[in-house]
């Protein structure tokens, strides 16, 4: 095969394992005699806001275990809705995708490996429809991408959240308080569910099940009646009450998603009001996105990166690599972005949680 020029980028929120994917992409390509270039900060390196860097063995040495991304990332600056500030301070968005494709072609690239979540893979799919040879790699701690059993970064985020819940247990018990902990999970409650069950939470509120405060308070009162005067409540940031909306700390601006946050504090206030108990809330936030990936995430990241390069070698463009145990296979990007993978209400972990007496506030 000829000497291909492969470009790789990381887009959207970071997740533990990004560097391991980059390493696998670089080494698998170099071992085929190809050249690899990193597009810095999303598509910035091709759109004049950042640079392109050639990636060598040296660039990816010793990075498998490192959090973050050596290429930088952004969740702004989609080439399809690029934000441009107007003289009056307002922001409009413009479609710069043709310009991006032209920049990609003029640099002589043969393939793009786009590592990203829902938003980045949507972009990759649109670029593929316009003829860009792209292979996607599924990243997000939220684990909400369809077509793959798991995204890299998810298990590390679950571990971080579960460790935090373990620590909160002892302080909740000493003070006989209710601790309400907000974890990430915009559209799906995977982190809340997995961490909550693993760390024996009493209530788990997820976006898939609008909750009733009365039901949450009943659970806390019944624990109190059984001689357990403390409780742990896990709230996914995208959870909402049956009669209300999700909580935003910033509404969406052109070219960017709104920022969720504050539901734990609201729930905590309501619990204090209806049970009379002392409550505290905290937001784990970006702690869940940082740090060294667990061995599971390193391995799946390395497997995804190597598989993406095999897709390039086989000319399988417009695809995303996906875990379909025990294999990694290529699925059409369209299939991957068509829907969000929410928690099925009859999933075994849900049934387990209910069997253990955990409340979902329904
Ligand atoms: O997509 C992952 C995610 O962690 C969401 O759960 C969260 O809403 C979002 O990223 C926050 O991203 P940022 O703070 O980088 O805008």
Short mmCIF file of C-alpha atoms and ligand atoms in Angstrom, two decimals:
data_model
loop_
_atom_site.label_atom_id
_atom_site.label_comp_id
_atom_site.label_asym_id
_atom_site.label_seq_id
_atom_site.Cartn_x
_atom_site.Cartn_y
_atom_site.Cartn_z
CA UNK A 1 0.00 0.00 0.00
CA UNK A 2 1.16 3.52 -0.72
CA UNK A 3 2.42 5.77 2.04
CA UNK A 4 -0.81 7.27 3.41
CA UNK A 5 -1.05 10.58 5.22
CA UNK A 6 -3.44 10.19 8.13
CA UNK A 7 -4.84 13.07 10.20
CA UNK A 8 -6.19 12.59 13.73
CA UNK A 9 -8.09 14.94 16.02
CA UNK A 10 -9.88 14.97 19.37
CA UNK A 11 -13.12 16.92 19.77
CA UNK A 12 -15.69 17.71 22.45
CA UNK A 13 -15.24 17.20 26.20
CA UNK A 14 -12.11 15.24 27.11
CA UNK A 15 -12.25 11.71 28.54
CA UNK A 16 -9.66 9.40 30.09
CA UNK A 17 -8.17 7.29 27.29
CA UNK A 18 -7.84 9.94 24.54
CA UNK A 19 -4.04 9.74 24.63
CA UNK A 20 -4.09 5.95 24.46
CA UNK A 21 -6.22 6.13 21.28
CA UNK A 22 -3.79 8.67 19.77
CA UNK A 23 -0.84 6.43 20.61
CA UNK A 24 -2.46 3.41 18.95
CA UNK A 25 -3.38 5.45 15.86
CA UNK A 26 0.17 6.77 15.57
CA UNK A 27 2.03 3.51 16.15
CA UNK A 28 -0.31 1.41 13.97
CA UNK A 29 0.09 3.95 11.15
CA UNK A 30 3.87 4.34 11.48
CA UNK A 31 4.24 0.55 11.55
CA UNK A 32 2.53 0.49 8.14
CA UNK A 33 4.98 3.06 6.84
CA UNK A 34 2.39 5.88 6.89
CA UNK A 35 2.66 9.47 8.10
CA UNK A 36 0.43 10.86 10.88
CA UNK A 37 -0.53 14.44 11.63
CA UNK A 38 -2.44 15.75 14.62
CA UNK A 39 -5.00 18.50 14.03
CA UNK A 40 -4.80 20.55 17.19
CA UNK A 41 -7.83 21.68 19.21
CA UNK A 42 -10.71 20.00 17.38
CA UNK A 43 -10.56 21.24 13.78
CA UNK A 44 -8.63 24.36 14.83
CA UNK A 45 -5.43 23.12 13.13
CA UNK A 46 -7.22 23.16 9.78
CA UNK A 47 -9.28 26.28 10.33
CA UNK A 48 -6.58 28.78 11.14
CA UNK A 49 -7.06 28.92 14.91
CA UNK A 50 -4.38 26.37 15.76
CA UNK A 51 -1.75 24.20 14.09
CA UNK A 52 -1.05 20.82 12.57
CA UNK A 53 1.67 18.76 14.25
CA UNK A 54 3.43 15.75 12.80
CA UNK A 55 3.17 12.83 15.23
CA UNK A 56 6.16 10.55 15.69
CA UNK A 57 7.02 7.67 18.03
CA UNK A 58 8.55 10.28 20.30
CA UNK A 59 5.30 12.29 20.43
CA UNK A 60 3.33 9.32 21.77
CA UNK A 61 5.93 7.84 24.09
CA UNK A 62 4.69 7.35 27.67
CA UNK A 63 1.20 8.78 27.16
CA UNK A 64 -1.05 5.70 27.46
CA UNK A 65 -1.74 6.34 31.13
CA UNK A 66 -2.14 10.12 30.89
CA UNK A 67 -5.51 11.87 31.17
CA UNK A 68 -6.47 14.71 28.80
CA UNK A 69 -5.32 14.89 25.18
CA UNK A 70 -1.95 15.90 23.79
CA UNK A 71 -3.82 17.41 20.81
CA UNK A 72 -6.09 19.70 22.84
CA UNK A 73 -9.83 19.75 22.34
CA UNK A 74 -12.80 22.08 22.27
CA UNK A 75 -16.55 21.81 22.33
CA UNK A 76 -16.93 24.99 20.31
CA UNK A 77 -16.06 25.74 16.73
CA UNK A 78 -18.09 23.20 14.73
CA UNK A 79 -17.18 23.77 11.05
CA UNK A 80 -20.92 23.56 10.30
CA UNK A 81 -21.92 26.21 12.85
CA UNK A 82 -18.80 28.25 13.43
CA UNK A 83 -19.41 31.09 15.90
CA UNK A 84 -18.50 34.55 14.66
CA UNK A 85 -18.83 37.58 16.92
CA UNK A 86 -20.50 40.56 15.26
CA UNK A 87 -19.47 44.21 15.83
CA UNK A 88 -22.51 44.66 18.11
CA UNK A 89 -21.30 41.78 20.33
CA UNK A 90 -23.91 39.26 19.15
CA UNK A 91 -22.78 35.87 17.82
CA UNK A 92 -23.86 34.34 14.53
CA UNK A 93 -22.81 30.97 13.13
CA UNK A 94 -21.49 30.28 9.64
CA UNK A 95 -20.92 27.04 7.73
CA UNK A 96 -17.16 26.66 7.14
CA UNK A 97 -17.25 22.96 6.25
CA UNK A 98 -16.25 23.45 2.57
CA UNK A 99 -13.26 25.48 3.68
CA UNK A 100 -12.29 22.71 6.12
CA UNK A 101 -12.54 20.03 3.43
CA UNK A 102 -10.45 22.16 1.08
CA UNK A 103 -7.78 22.62 3.79
CA UNK A 104 -7.77 18.83 4.43
CA UNK A 105 -7.32 18.07 0.72
CA UNK A 106 -4.70 20.73 0.08
CA UNK A 107 -2.54 19.22 2.88
CA UNK A 108 -2.64 15.89 0.97
CA UNK A 109 -4.38 13.93 3.73
CA UNK A 110 -5.84 10.54 2.78
CA UNK A 111 -7.88 9.88 5.90
CA UNK A 112 -9.15 11.49 9.10
CA UNK A 113 -9.52 9.60 12.36
CA UNK A 114 -11.95 11.69 14.42
CA UNK A 115 -12.04 10.85 18.12
CA UNK A 116 -15.16 12.28 19.71
CA UNK A 117 -18.58 12.00 21.27
CA UNK A 118 -22.04 12.66 19.99
CA UNK A 119 -21.37 16.19 18.65
CA UNK A 120 -17.99 15.38 17.06
CA UNK A 121 -19.29 12.21 15.44
CA UNK A 122 -22.28 14.11 14.02
CA UNK A 123 -19.76 16.47 12.42
CA UNK A 124 -17.70 13.52 11.18
CA UNK A 125 -20.83 12.00 9.65
CA UNK A 126 -21.69 15.25 7.85
CA UNK A 127 -18.10 15.56 6.61
CA UNK A 128 -18.25 11.94 5.39
CA UNK A 129 -21.44 12.76 3.46
CA UNK A 130 -19.49 15.56 1.76
CA UNK A 131 -16.83 13.08 0.69
CA UNK A 132 -14.24 13.35 3.49
CA UNK A 133 -12.65 9.93 4.18
CA UNK A 134 -13.28 9.66 7.93
CA UNK A 135 -13.32 6.95 10.61
CA UNK A 136 -14.79 7.82 14.03
CA UNK A 137 -13.72 6.60 17.48
CA UNK A 138 -16.41 6.72 20.21
CA UNK A 139 -15.41 8.85 23.19
CA UNK A 140 -17.51 10.08 26.09
CA UNK A 141 -17.61 9.48 29.78
CA UNK A 142 -21.41 9.59 29.48
CA UNK A 143 -21.46 6.28 27.51
CA UNK A 144 -24.47 7.53 25.58
CA UNK A 145 -23.39 6.61 22.04
CA UNK A 146 -25.49 4.07 20.19
CA UNK A 147 -23.88 1.26 18.18
CA UNK A 148 -21.08 0.55 20.65
CA UNK A 149 -21.45 -1.40 23.87
CA UNK A 150 -19.18 1.07 25.61
CA UNK A 151 -17.29 4.30 24.97
CA UNK A 152 -13.79 4.77 26.37
CA UNK A 153 -13.56 6.92 29.49
CA UNK A 154 -16.84 5.72 30.94
CA UNK A 155 -15.44 3.10 33.33
CA UNK A 156 -12.84 5.52 34.71
CA UNK A 157 -15.54 8.14 35.34
CA UNK A 158 -17.67 5.51 37.11
CA UNK A 159 -14.70 4.61 39.33
CA UNK A 160 -14.08 8.27 40.20
CA UNK A 161 -17.74 8.77 41.09
CA UNK A 162 -17.94 5.54 43.05
CA UNK A 163 -14.78 6.41 45.05
CA UNK A 164 -16.33 9.79 45.91
CA UNK A 165 -19.58 8.13 47.05
CA UNK A 166 -17.60 5.76 49.30
CA UNK A 167 -15.97 8.74 50.99
CA UNK A 168 -19.26 10.58 51.39
CA UNK A 169 -20.81 7.57 53.11
CA UNK A 170 -18.73 7.93 56.25
CA UNK A 171 -19.36 11.65 56.65
CA UNK A 172 -23.08 11.21 55.89
CA UNK A 173 -23.30 8.52 58.56
CA UNK A 174 -21.37 10.48 61.22
CA UNK A 175 -23.57 13.54 60.82
CA UNK A 176 -26.81 11.67 60.07
CA UNK A 177 -27.15 13.75 56.92
CA UNK A 178 -28.41 13.27 53.42
CA UNK A 179 -25.65 13.82 50.86
CA UNK A 180 -26.85 14.64 47.35
CA UNK A 181 -24.19 14.12 44.71
CA UNK A 182 -24.45 15.37 41.12
CA UNK A 183 -22.60 13.35 38.50
CA UNK A 184 -22.27 13.88 34.74
CA UNK A 185 -24.80 12.42 32.34
CA UNK A 186 -26.47 14.86 30.03
CA UNK A 187 -28.99 12.65 28.29
CA UNK A 188 -28.31 9.30 29.95
CA UNK A 189 -27.89 8.09 33.49
CA UNK A 190 -25.14 5.51 32.94
CA UNK A 191 -22.60 7.07 35.34
CA UNK A 192 -25.23 7.71 38.03
CA UNK A 193 -26.55 4.16 37.73
CA UNK A 194 -23.24 2.26 37.63
CA UNK A 195 -21.55 4.36 40.32
CA UNK A 196 -24.70 4.54 42.45
CA UNK A 197 -25.26 0.79 42.47
CA UNK A 198 -21.55 0.00 42.98
CA UNK A 199 -21.28 2.42 45.90
CA UNK A 200 -24.66 1.42 47.41
CA UNK A 201 -26.53 4.69 46.99
CA UNK A 202 -30.08 4.84 48.34
CA UNK A 203 -31.62 6.97 45.60
CA UNK A 204 -30.48 7.37 41.98
CA UNK A 205 -32.08 10.00 39.75
CA UNK A 206 -31.46 9.65 36.02
CA UNK A 207 -32.68 11.55 32.94
CA UNK A 208 -34.57 8.47 31.74
CA UNK A 209 -36.93 8.49 34.76
CA UNK A 210 -38.49 11.85 35.71
CA UNK A 211 -38.64 11.80 39.49
CA UNK A 212 -41.20 12.76 42.14
CA UNK A 213 -39.79 14.49 45.23
CA UNK A 214 -42.40 12.81 47.39
CA UNK A 215 -41.06 9.41 46.39
CA UNK A 216 -37.45 10.47 47.09
CA UNK A 217 -38.44 11.77 50.53
CA UNK A 218 -40.43 8.59 51.29
CA UNK A 219 -37.30 6.54 50.74
CA UNK A 220 -35.27 8.74 53.10
CA UNK A 221 -38.02 8.65 55.76
CA UNK A 222 -38.32 4.88 55.53
CA UNK A 223 -34.56 4.48 56.01
CA UNK A 224 -34.81 6.75 59.05
CA UNK A 225 -37.65 4.59 60.41
CA UNK A 226 -35.42 1.51 59.98
CA UNK A 227 -32.66 3.12 62.03
CA UNK A 228 -30.58 4.39 59.08
CA UNK A 229 -30.65 8.16 59.66
CA UNK A 230 -28.40 9.02 56.70
CA UNK A 231 -28.75 8.60 52.95
CA UNK A 232 -26.80 8.97 49.74
CA UNK A 233 -28.65 10.38 46.73
CA UNK A 234 -26.98 10.36 43.29
CA UNK A 235 -28.36 12.78 40.69
CA UNK A 236 -27.36 12.73 37.02
CA UNK A 237 -26.92 16.34 35.86
CA UNK A 238 -29.65 15.83 33.22
CA UNK A 239 -32.28 14.45 35.63
CA UNK A 240 -35.56 16.32 35.96
CA UNK A 241 -38.67 16.18 38.11
CA UNK A 242 -41.95 14.92 36.57
CA UNK A 243 -43.40 18.40 36.77
CA UNK A 244 -40.28 20.38 35.83
CA UNK A 245 -37.29 20.82 33.59
CA UNK A 246 -33.60 19.90 33.75
CA UNK A 247 -31.47 22.50 35.56
CA UNK A 248 -29.19 24.73 33.46
CA UNK A 249 -26.57 27.08 34.79
CA UNK A 250 -26.11 28.54 31.31
CA UNK A 251 -28.49 28.41 28.36
CA UNK A 252 -27.20 27.32 24.96
CA UNK A 253 -25.40 29.96 22.90
CA UNK A 254 -25.02 29.77 19.10
CA UNK A 255 -22.59 26.96 18.29
CA UNK A 256 -22.43 25.64 21.89
CA UNK A 257 -24.63 23.48 24.11
CA UNK A 258 -26.17 24.85 27.32
CA UNK A 259 -24.44 23.96 30.60
CA UNK A 260 -26.38 21.69 32.89
CA UNK A 261 -25.94 21.97 36.63
CA UNK A 262 -27.66 22.63 39.91
CA UNK A 263 -30.11 19.75 40.12
CA UNK A 264 -28.36 18.26 43.18
CA UNK A 265 -28.70 21.54 45.03
CA UNK A 266 -32.39 21.77 44.15
CA UNK A 267 -33.04 18.19 45.23
CA UNK A 268 -31.04 18.73 48.41
CA UNK A 269 -33.16 21.78 49.32
CA UNK A 270 -36.38 19.87 48.67
CA UNK A 271 -35.25 16.92 50.80
CA UNK A 272 -34.39 19.25 53.69
CA UNK A 273 -37.83 20.84 53.38
CA UNK A 274 -39.86 17.62 53.20
CA UNK A 275 -37.92 15.46 55.68
CA UNK A 276 -36.54 18.10 58.04
CA UNK A 277 -33.15 16.42 57.75
CA UNK A 278 -29.84 18.18 57.37
CA UNK A 279 -28.67 17.87 53.78
CA UNK A 280 -25.56 18.78 51.78
CA UNK A 281 -25.04 18.75 48.04
CA UNK A 282 -21.96 18.62 45.86
CA UNK A 283 -21.16 18.48 42.17
CA UNK A 284 -18.40 16.07 41.09
CA UNK A 285 -18.20 17.81 37.71
CA UNK A 286 -14.98 17.63 35.73
CA UNK A 287 -13.22 15.44 38.29
CA UNK A 288 -14.96 12.64 36.40
CA UNK A 289 -13.32 13.62 33.14
CA UNK A 290 -9.79 13.86 34.44
CA UNK A 291 -7.05 11.59 35.64
CA UNK A 292 -5.40 8.42 34.49
CA UNK A 293 -7.61 5.93 32.61
CA UNK A 294 -8.24 2.60 34.29
CA UNK A 295 -6.60 -0.42 32.64
CA UNK A 296 -9.99 -1.27 31.07
CA UNK A 297 -10.18 2.15 29.38
CA UNK A 298 -6.53 2.05 28.28
CA UNK A 299 -7.07 -1.30 26.64
CA UNK A 300 -10.32 -0.38 24.90
CA UNK A 301 -8.75 2.91 23.75
CA UNK A 302 -5.72 1.14 22.29
CA UNK A 303 -8.03 -1.39 20.61
CA UNK A 304 -10.24 1.38 19.17
CA UNK A 305 -7.22 3.30 17.84
CA UNK A 306 -5.64 0.25 16.19
CA UNK A 307 -9.01 -0.81 14.74
CA UNK A 308 -9.56 2.67 13.28
CA UNK A 309 -6.24 2.36 11.43
CA UNK A 310 -7.27 -1.07 10.11
CA UNK A 311 -10.47 0.59 8.81
CA UNK A 312 -8.35 3.18 6.99
CA UNK A 313 -6.22 0.37 5.51
CA UNK A 314 -9.38 -1.40 4.33
CA UNK A 315 -10.96 1.80 2.96
CA UNK A 316 -13.88 1.53 5.41
CA UNK A 317 -14.73 5.25 5.55
CA UNK A 318 -17.87 6.88 6.93
CA UNK A 319 -17.68 4.39 9.79
CA UNK A 320 -17.07 4.35 13.54
CA UNK A 321 -15.23 1.62 15.41
CA UNK A 322 -17.51 0.00 17.98
CA UNK A 323 -17.22 -2.60 20.70
CA UNK A 324 -19.38 -5.59 19.87
CA UNK A 325 -17.92 -8.11 22.33
CA UNK A 326 -15.60 -9.84 21.85
CA UNK A 327 -14.84 -7.90 18.68
CA UNK A 328 -14.32 -4.34 17.56
CA UNK A 329 -16.19 -3.76 14.32
CA UNK A 330 -16.88 -0.86 11.97
CA UNK A 331 -20.46 0.47 12.01
CA UNK A 332 -21.81 3.21 9.73
CA UNK A 333 -21.37 6.63 11.36
CA UNK A 334 -25.00 7.30 10.51
CA UNK A 335 -26.07 4.37 12.70
CA UNK A 336 -23.85 5.64 15.51
CA UNK A 337 -25.31 9.15 15.58
CA UNK A 338 -28.93 8.37 14.82
CA UNK A 339 -29.96 8.09 18.44
CA UNK A 340 -28.59 8.53 21.95
CA UNK A 341 -28.04 5.34 23.95
CA UNK A 342 -30.07 5.87 27.10
CA UNK A 343 -30.39 3.36 29.94
CA UNK A 344 -33.04 0.76 29.05
CA UNK A 345 -35.47 0.63 31.95
CA UNK A 346 -35.39 -3.17 31.88
CA UNK A 347 -31.55 -3.34 31.83
CA UNK A 348 -30.18 -5.90 34.23
CA UNK A 349 -28.39 -3.21 36.27
CA UNK A 350 -31.73 -1.40 36.68
CA UNK A 351 -33.41 -4.61 37.82
CA UNK A 352 -30.53 -5.27 40.20
CA UNK A 353 -30.85 -1.78 41.66
CA UNK A 354 -34.57 -2.21 42.22
CA UNK A 355 -34.05 -5.66 43.76
CA UNK A 356 -31.58 -4.07 46.17
CA UNK A 357 -34.20 -1.51 47.21
CA UNK A 358 -32.61 1.51 45.51
CA UNK A 359 -35.19 4.19 44.65
CA UNK A 360 -35.33 5.95 41.28
CA UNK A 361 -37.80 8.48 42.60
CA UNK A 362 -40.62 7.07 40.46
O1 LIG B 1 -20.27 14.98 27.26
C1 LIG B 1 -19.71 14.75 28.49
C2 LIG B 1 -20.05 15.79 29.47
O2 LIG B 1 -19.33 15.33 30.52
C3 LIG B 1 -21.53 16.02 29.83
O3 LIG B 1 -22.04 15.11 30.74
C4 LIG B 1 -21.51 17.42 30.38
O4 LIG B 1 -22.77 18.03 30.31
C5 LIG B 1 -20.52 18.08 29.50
O5 LIG B 1 -19.57 17.08 29.15
C6 LIG B 1 -19.85 19.25 30.12
O6 LIG B 1 -18.89 19.73 29.24
P1 LIG B 1 -18.10 21.11 29.37
O7 LIG B 1 -18.07 21.53 30.78
O8 LIG B 1 -16.75 20.79 28.83
O9 LIG B 1 -18.85 22.07 28.51
#
